[in-house]
Short mmCIF file of C-alpha atoms and ligand atoms in Angstrom, two decimals:
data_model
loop_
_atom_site.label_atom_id
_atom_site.label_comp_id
_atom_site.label_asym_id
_atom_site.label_seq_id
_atom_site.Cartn_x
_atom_site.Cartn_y
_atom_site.Cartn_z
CA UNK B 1 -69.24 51.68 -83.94
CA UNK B 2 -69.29 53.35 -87.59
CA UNK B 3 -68.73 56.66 -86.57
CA UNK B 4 -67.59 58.14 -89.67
CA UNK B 5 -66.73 61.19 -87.31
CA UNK B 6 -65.91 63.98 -89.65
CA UNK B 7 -67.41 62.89 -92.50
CA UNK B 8 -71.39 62.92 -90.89
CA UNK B 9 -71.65 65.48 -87.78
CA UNK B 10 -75.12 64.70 -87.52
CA UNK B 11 -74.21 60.88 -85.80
CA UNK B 12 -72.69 62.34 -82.69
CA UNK B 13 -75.89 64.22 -82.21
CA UNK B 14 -77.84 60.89 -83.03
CA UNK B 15 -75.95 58.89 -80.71
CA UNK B 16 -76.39 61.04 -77.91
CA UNK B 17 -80.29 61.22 -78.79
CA UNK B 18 -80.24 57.48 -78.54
CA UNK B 19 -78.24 57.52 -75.54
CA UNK B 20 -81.04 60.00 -73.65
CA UNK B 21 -83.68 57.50 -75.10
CA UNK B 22 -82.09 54.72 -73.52
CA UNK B 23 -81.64 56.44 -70.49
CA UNK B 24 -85.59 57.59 -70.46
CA UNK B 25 -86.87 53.71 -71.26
CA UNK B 26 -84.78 52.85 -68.05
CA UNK B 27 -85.86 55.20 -65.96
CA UNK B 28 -89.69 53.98 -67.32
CA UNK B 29 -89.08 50.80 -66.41
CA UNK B 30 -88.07 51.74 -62.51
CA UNK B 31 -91.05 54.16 -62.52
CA UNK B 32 -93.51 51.35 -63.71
CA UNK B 33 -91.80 48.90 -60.64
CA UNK B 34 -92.30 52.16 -58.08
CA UNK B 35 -96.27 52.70 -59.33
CA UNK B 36 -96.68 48.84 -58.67
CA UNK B 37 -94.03 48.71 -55.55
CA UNK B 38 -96.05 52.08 -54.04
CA UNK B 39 -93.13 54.22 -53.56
CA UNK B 40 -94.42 57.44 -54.68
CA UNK B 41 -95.85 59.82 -52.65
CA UNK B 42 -97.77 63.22 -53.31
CA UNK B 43 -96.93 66.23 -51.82
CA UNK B 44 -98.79 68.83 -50.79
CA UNK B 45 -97.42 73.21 -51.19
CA UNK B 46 -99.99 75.73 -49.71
CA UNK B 47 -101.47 78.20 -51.70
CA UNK B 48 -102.03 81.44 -50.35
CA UNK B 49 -105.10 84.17 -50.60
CA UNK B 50 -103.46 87.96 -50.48
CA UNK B 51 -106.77 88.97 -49.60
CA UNK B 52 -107.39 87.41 -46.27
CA UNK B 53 -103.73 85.50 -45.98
CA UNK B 54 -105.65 82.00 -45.80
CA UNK B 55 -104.31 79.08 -47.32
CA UNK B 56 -107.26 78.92 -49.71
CA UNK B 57 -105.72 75.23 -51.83
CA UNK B 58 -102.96 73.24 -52.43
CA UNK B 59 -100.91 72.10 -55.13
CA UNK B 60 -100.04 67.92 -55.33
CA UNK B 61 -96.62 67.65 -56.48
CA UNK B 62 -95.42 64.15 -56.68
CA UNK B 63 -92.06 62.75 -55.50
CA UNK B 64 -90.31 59.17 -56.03
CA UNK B 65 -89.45 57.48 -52.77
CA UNK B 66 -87.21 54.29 -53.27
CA UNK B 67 -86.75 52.57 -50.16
CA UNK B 68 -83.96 53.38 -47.87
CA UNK B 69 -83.13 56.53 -50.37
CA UNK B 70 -83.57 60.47 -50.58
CA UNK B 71 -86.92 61.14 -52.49
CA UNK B 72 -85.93 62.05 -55.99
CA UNK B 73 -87.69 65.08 -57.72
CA UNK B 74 -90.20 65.22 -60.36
CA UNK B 75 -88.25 67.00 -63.06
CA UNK B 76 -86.29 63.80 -63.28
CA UNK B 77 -88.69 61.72 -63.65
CA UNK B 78 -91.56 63.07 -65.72
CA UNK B 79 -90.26 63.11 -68.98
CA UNK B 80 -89.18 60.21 -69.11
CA UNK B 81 -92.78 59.03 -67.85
CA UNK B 82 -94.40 61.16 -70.74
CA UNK B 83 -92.12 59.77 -73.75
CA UNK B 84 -93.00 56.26 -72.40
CA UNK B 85 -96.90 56.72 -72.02
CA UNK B 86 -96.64 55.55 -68.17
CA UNK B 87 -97.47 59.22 -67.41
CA UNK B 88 -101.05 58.25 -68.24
CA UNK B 89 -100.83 55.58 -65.35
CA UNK B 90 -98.66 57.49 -63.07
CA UNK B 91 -101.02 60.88 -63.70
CA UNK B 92 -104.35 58.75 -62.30
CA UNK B 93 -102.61 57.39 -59.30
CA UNK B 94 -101.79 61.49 -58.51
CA UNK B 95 -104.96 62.28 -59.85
CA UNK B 96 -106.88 60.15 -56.94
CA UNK B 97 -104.67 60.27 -54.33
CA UNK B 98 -104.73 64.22 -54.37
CA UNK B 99 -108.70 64.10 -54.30
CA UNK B 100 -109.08 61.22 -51.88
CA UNK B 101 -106.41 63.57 -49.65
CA UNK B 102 -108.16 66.57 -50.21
CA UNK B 103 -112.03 65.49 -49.75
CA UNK B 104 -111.81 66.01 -46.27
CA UNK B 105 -109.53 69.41 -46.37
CA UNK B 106 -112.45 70.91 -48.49
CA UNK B 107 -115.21 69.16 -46.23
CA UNK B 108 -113.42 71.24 -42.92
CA UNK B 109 -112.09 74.27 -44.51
CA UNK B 110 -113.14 74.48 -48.35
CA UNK B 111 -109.94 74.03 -49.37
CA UNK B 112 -108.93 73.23 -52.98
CA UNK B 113 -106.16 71.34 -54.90
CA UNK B 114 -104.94 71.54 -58.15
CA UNK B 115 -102.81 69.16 -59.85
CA UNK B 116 -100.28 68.68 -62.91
CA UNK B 117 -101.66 67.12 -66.04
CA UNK B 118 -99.27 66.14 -68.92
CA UNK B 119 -100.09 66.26 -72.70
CA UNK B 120 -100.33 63.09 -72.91
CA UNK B 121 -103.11 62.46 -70.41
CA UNK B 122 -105.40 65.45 -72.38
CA UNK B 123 -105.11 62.87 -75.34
CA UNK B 124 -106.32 60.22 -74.14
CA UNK B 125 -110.28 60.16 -75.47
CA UNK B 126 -111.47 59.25 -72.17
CA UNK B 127 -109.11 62.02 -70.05
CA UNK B 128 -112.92 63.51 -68.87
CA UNK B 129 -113.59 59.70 -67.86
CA UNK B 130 -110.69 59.55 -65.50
CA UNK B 131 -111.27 62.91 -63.70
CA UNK B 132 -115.03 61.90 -63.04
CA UNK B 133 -113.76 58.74 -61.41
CA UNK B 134 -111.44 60.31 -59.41
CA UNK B 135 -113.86 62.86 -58.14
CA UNK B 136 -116.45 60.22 -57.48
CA UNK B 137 -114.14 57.66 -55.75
CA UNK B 138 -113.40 60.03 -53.51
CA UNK B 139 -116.22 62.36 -52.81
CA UNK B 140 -114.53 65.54 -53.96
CA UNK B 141 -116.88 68.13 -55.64
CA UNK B 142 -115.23 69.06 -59.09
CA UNK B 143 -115.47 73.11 -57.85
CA UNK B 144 -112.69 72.06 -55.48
CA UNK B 145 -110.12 70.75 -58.20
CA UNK B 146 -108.07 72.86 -60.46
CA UNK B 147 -105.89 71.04 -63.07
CA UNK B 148 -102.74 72.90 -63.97
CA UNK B 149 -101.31 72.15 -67.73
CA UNK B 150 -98.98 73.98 -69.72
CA UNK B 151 -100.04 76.82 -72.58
CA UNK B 152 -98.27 74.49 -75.76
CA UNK B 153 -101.07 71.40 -75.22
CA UNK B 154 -103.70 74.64 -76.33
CA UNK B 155 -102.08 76.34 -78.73
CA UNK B 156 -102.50 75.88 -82.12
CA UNK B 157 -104.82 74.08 -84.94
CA UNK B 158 -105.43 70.26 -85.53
CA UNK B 159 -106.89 67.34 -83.72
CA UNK B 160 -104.54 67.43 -80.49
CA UNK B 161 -105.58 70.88 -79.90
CA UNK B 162 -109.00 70.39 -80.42
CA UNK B 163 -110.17 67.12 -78.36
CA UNK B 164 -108.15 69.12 -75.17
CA UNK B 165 -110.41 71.99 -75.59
CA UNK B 166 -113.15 69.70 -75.81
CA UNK B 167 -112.41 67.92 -72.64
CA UNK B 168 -111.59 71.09 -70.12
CA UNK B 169 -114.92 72.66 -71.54
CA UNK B 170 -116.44 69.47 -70.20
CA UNK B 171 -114.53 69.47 -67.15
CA UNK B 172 -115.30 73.58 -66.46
CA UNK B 173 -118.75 72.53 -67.05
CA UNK B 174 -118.93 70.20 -63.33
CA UNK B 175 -116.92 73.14 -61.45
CA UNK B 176 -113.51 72.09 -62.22
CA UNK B 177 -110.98 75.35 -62.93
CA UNK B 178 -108.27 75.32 -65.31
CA UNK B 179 -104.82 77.40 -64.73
CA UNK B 180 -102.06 77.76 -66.81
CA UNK B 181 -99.02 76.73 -65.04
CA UNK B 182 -95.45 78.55 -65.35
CA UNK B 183 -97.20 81.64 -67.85
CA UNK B 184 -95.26 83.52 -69.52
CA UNK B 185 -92.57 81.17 -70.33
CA UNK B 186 -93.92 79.95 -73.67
CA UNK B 187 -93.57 81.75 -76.68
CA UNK B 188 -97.37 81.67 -77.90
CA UNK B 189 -99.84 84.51 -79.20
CA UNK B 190 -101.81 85.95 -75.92
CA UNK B 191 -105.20 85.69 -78.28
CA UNK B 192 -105.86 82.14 -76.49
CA UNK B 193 -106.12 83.38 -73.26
CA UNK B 194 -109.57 85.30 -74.53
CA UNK B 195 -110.63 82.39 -76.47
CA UNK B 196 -109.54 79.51 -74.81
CA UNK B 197 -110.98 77.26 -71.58
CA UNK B 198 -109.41 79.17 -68.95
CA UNK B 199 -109.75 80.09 -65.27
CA UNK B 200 -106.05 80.89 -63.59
CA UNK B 201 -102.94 81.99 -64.92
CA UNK B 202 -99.81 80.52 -62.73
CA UNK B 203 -97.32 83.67 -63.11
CA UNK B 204 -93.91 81.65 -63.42
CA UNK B 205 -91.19 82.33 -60.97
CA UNK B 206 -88.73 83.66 -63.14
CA UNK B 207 -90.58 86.40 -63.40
CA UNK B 208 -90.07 88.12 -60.12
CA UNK B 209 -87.05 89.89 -58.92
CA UNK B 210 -83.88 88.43 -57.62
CA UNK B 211 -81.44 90.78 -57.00
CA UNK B 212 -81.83 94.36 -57.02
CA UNK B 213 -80.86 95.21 -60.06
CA UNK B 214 -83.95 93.97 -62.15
CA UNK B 215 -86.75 95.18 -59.91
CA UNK B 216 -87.62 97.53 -62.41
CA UNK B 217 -87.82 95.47 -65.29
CA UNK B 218 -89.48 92.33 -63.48
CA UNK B 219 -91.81 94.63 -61.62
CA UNK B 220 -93.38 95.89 -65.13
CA UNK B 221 -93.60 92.78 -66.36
CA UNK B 222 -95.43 91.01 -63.50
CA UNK B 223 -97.62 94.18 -63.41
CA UNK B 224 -98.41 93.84 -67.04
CA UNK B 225 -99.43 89.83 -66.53
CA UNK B 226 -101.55 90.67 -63.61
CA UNK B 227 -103.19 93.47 -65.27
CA UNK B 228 -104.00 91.37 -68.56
CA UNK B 229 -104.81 88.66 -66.58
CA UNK B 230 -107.62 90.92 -64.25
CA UNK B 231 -108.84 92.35 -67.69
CA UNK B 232 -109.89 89.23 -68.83
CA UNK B 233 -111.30 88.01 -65.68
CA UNK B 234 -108.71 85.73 -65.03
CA UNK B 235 -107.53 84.57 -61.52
CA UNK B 236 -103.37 85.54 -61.23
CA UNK B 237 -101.21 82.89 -58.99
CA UNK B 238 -97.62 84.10 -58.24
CA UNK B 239 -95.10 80.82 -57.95
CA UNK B 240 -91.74 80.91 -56.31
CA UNK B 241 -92.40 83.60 -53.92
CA UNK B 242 -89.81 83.53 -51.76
CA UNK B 243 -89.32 86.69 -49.60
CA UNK B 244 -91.51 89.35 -48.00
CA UNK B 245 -90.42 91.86 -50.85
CA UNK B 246 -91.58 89.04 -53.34
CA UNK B 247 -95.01 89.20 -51.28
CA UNK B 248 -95.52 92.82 -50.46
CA UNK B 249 -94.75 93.34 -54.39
CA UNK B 250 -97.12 91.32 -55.33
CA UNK B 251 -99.65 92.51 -53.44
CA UNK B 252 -99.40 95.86 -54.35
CA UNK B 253 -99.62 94.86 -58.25
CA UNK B 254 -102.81 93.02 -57.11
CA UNK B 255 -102.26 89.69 -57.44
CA UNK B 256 -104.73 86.99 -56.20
CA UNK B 257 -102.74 84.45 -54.50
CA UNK B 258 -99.08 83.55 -53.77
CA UNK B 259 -97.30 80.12 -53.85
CA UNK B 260 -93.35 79.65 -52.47
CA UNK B 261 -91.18 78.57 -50.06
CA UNK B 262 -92.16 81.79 -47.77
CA UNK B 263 -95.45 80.34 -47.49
CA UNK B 264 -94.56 76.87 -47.36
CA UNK B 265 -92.65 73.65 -48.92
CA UNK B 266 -94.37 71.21 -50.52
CA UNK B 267 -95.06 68.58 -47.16
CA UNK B 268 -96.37 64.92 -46.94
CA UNK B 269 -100.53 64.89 -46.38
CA UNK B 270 -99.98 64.63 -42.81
CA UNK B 271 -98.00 67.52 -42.15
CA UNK B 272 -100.46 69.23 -44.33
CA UNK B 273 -103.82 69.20 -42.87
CA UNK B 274 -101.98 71.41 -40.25
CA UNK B 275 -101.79 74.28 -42.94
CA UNK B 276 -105.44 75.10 -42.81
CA UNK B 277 -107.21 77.71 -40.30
CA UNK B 278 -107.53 75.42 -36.98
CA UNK B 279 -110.94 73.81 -36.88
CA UNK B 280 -114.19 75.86 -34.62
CA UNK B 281 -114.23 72.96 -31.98
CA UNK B 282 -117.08 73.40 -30.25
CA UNK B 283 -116.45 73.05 -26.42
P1 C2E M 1 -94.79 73.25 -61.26
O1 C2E M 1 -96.12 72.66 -61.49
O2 C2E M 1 -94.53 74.60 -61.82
O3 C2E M 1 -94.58 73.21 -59.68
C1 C2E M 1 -93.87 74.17 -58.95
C2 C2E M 1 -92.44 73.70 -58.68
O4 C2E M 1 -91.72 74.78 -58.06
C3 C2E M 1 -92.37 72.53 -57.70
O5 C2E M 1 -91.22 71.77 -58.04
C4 C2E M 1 -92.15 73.25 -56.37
O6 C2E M 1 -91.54 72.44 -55.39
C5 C2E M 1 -91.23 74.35 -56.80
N1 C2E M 1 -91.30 75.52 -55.89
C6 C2E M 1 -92.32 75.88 -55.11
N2 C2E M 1 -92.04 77.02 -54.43
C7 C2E M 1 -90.81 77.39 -54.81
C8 C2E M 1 -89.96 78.50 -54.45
O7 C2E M 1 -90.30 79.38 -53.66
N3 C2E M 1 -88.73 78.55 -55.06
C9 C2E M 1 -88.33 77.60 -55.97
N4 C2E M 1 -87.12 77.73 -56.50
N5 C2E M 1 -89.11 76.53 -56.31
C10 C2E M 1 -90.33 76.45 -55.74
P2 C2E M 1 -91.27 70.18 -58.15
O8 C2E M 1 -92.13 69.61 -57.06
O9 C2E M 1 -89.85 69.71 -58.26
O10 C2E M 1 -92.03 69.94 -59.51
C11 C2E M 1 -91.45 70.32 -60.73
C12 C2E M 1 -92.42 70.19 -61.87
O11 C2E M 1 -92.76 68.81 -62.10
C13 C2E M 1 -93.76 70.87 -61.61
O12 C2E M 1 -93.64 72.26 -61.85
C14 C2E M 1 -94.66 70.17 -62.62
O13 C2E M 1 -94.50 70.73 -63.89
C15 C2E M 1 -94.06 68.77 -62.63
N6 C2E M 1 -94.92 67.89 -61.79
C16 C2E M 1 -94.95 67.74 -60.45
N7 C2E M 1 -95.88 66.83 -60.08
C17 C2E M 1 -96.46 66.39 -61.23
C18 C2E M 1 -97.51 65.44 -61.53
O14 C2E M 1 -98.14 64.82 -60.65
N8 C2E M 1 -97.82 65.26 -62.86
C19 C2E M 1 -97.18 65.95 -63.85
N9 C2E M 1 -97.53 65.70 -65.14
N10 C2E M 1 -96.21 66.84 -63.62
C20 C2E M 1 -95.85 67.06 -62.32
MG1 MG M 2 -97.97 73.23 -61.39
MG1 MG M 3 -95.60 76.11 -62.19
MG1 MG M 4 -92.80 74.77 -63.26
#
């Protein structure tokens, strides 16, 4: 290859971008065979009330599940899906499976789900479109769905910013809630949580303590989110609570509701119907 190394230290950097490019149109290509093939699944992690300790939702997390091997995250999958535009195909199929799975966990015990929405799904001029259908096809009232995106697709001027706004208002406007996912971990101007669409900030995990040396610290912090958050009449959900210092924290700050492996791991939609408050059968 013409590597001229030395001379032009911007081509190792290039080649490696190329090389991750590569790697991401391969990966699209095996995700594109697993939508058609049907091997991925949604999972399901509860989400807990503080006030009550009811499992009051869930949140649909898909996974990849190629035959015969261990179910393969999506961190390693969803970027690749994004840069390729599959995401928009991949992020329907979640879509209605998560609101044909949770129609009848709302019908029994009013729970809710919320799922991940990409960037690239808020683009697309018919994004409103899709969530009807999904909601329609599977009998799910909109107040039972929250979609979780990321602070960056709101942020700031232009077109992009502008059609997403345009969409959750219209979305907000059925019943459907919109949270923030992994807060805090952005580097954006707080003003858009007053002025923007909004219903649920998702405080991210990094944020609570994990040794004992930065309770302090991480207890302010947290404090400070759930406070802004309550001032503005916001909803707070703690992620990655893990231990019952994590939870009794928490609840003392006042935070709404709790999500982590203390309360539960993400599980298939048969293991999760168990998660709910048993059913009044009358006898
Ligand atoms: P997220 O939306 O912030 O989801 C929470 C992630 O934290 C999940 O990872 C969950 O398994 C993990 N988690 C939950 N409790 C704990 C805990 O107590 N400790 C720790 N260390 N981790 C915990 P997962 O399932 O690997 O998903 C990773 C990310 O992939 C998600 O982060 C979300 O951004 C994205 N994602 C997942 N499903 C979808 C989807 O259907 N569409 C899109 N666009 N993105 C998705
Ligand atoms: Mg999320
Ligand atoms: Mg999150
Ligand atoms: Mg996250």
């Amino acid at each position: 290859a013409a590597k001229a190394a030395g001379k032009d230290r911007v081509l190792p950097f290039d080649e490696q971008l190329r090389d991750q490019q590569l790697q991401r149109s391969r990966t699209a290509e095996q995700l594109r065979a697993a939508l058609a093939a049907d091997e991925l699944a949604v999972h399901y992690q509860p989400i807990v009330a503080l006030d009550g300790n009811r499992v009051i939702g869930v949140e649909a997390l898909v996974r990849w599940c190629p035959p015969g091997g261990a179910p393969i995250g999506p961190d390693r999958f969803i970027p690749a899906a994004e840069a390729s535009g599959l995401i928009v195909a991949l992020g329907d199929w979640v879509l209605a499976r998560a609101c044909r799975d949770a129609a009848p966990w709302h019908a029994r015990h009013g729970a809710g789900v919320s799922v991940n929405v990409s960037p690239r799904q808020l683009a697309e001029p018919d994004f409103v479109c899709r969530v009807h259908r999904a909601l329609e096809a599977s009998g799910l009232p909109g107040a039972a769905l929250t979609l979780e995106i990321t602070e960056g697709v709101l942020v700031g001027a232009g077109p992009q910013a502008e059609l997403t706004i345009a969409h959750l208002t219209a979305l907000r406007a059925i019943g459907v809630r919109v949270a923030i996912d992994d807060f805090g971990t952005g580097y954006s101007s707080l003003a858009y949580l007053r002025d923007l669409p909004i219903d649920i900030l998702k405080i991210d995990r990094s944020f609570l303590p994990h040794s004992s040396d930065d309770v302090a610290g991480q207890t302010a912090l947290v404090r400070a989110i759930v406070d802004l958050a309550r001032s503005l009449g916001l909803i707070t959900v703690a992620e990655g609570v893990e231990t019952e210092e994590h939870a009794e924290l928490l609840r003392r700050l006042g935070c709404d509701r709790v999500q982590g492996y203390l309360l539960g791991r993400p599980a298939p939609a048969a293991a999760t119907a168990h998660a709910f408050a048993p059913e009044l059968v009358a006898s």
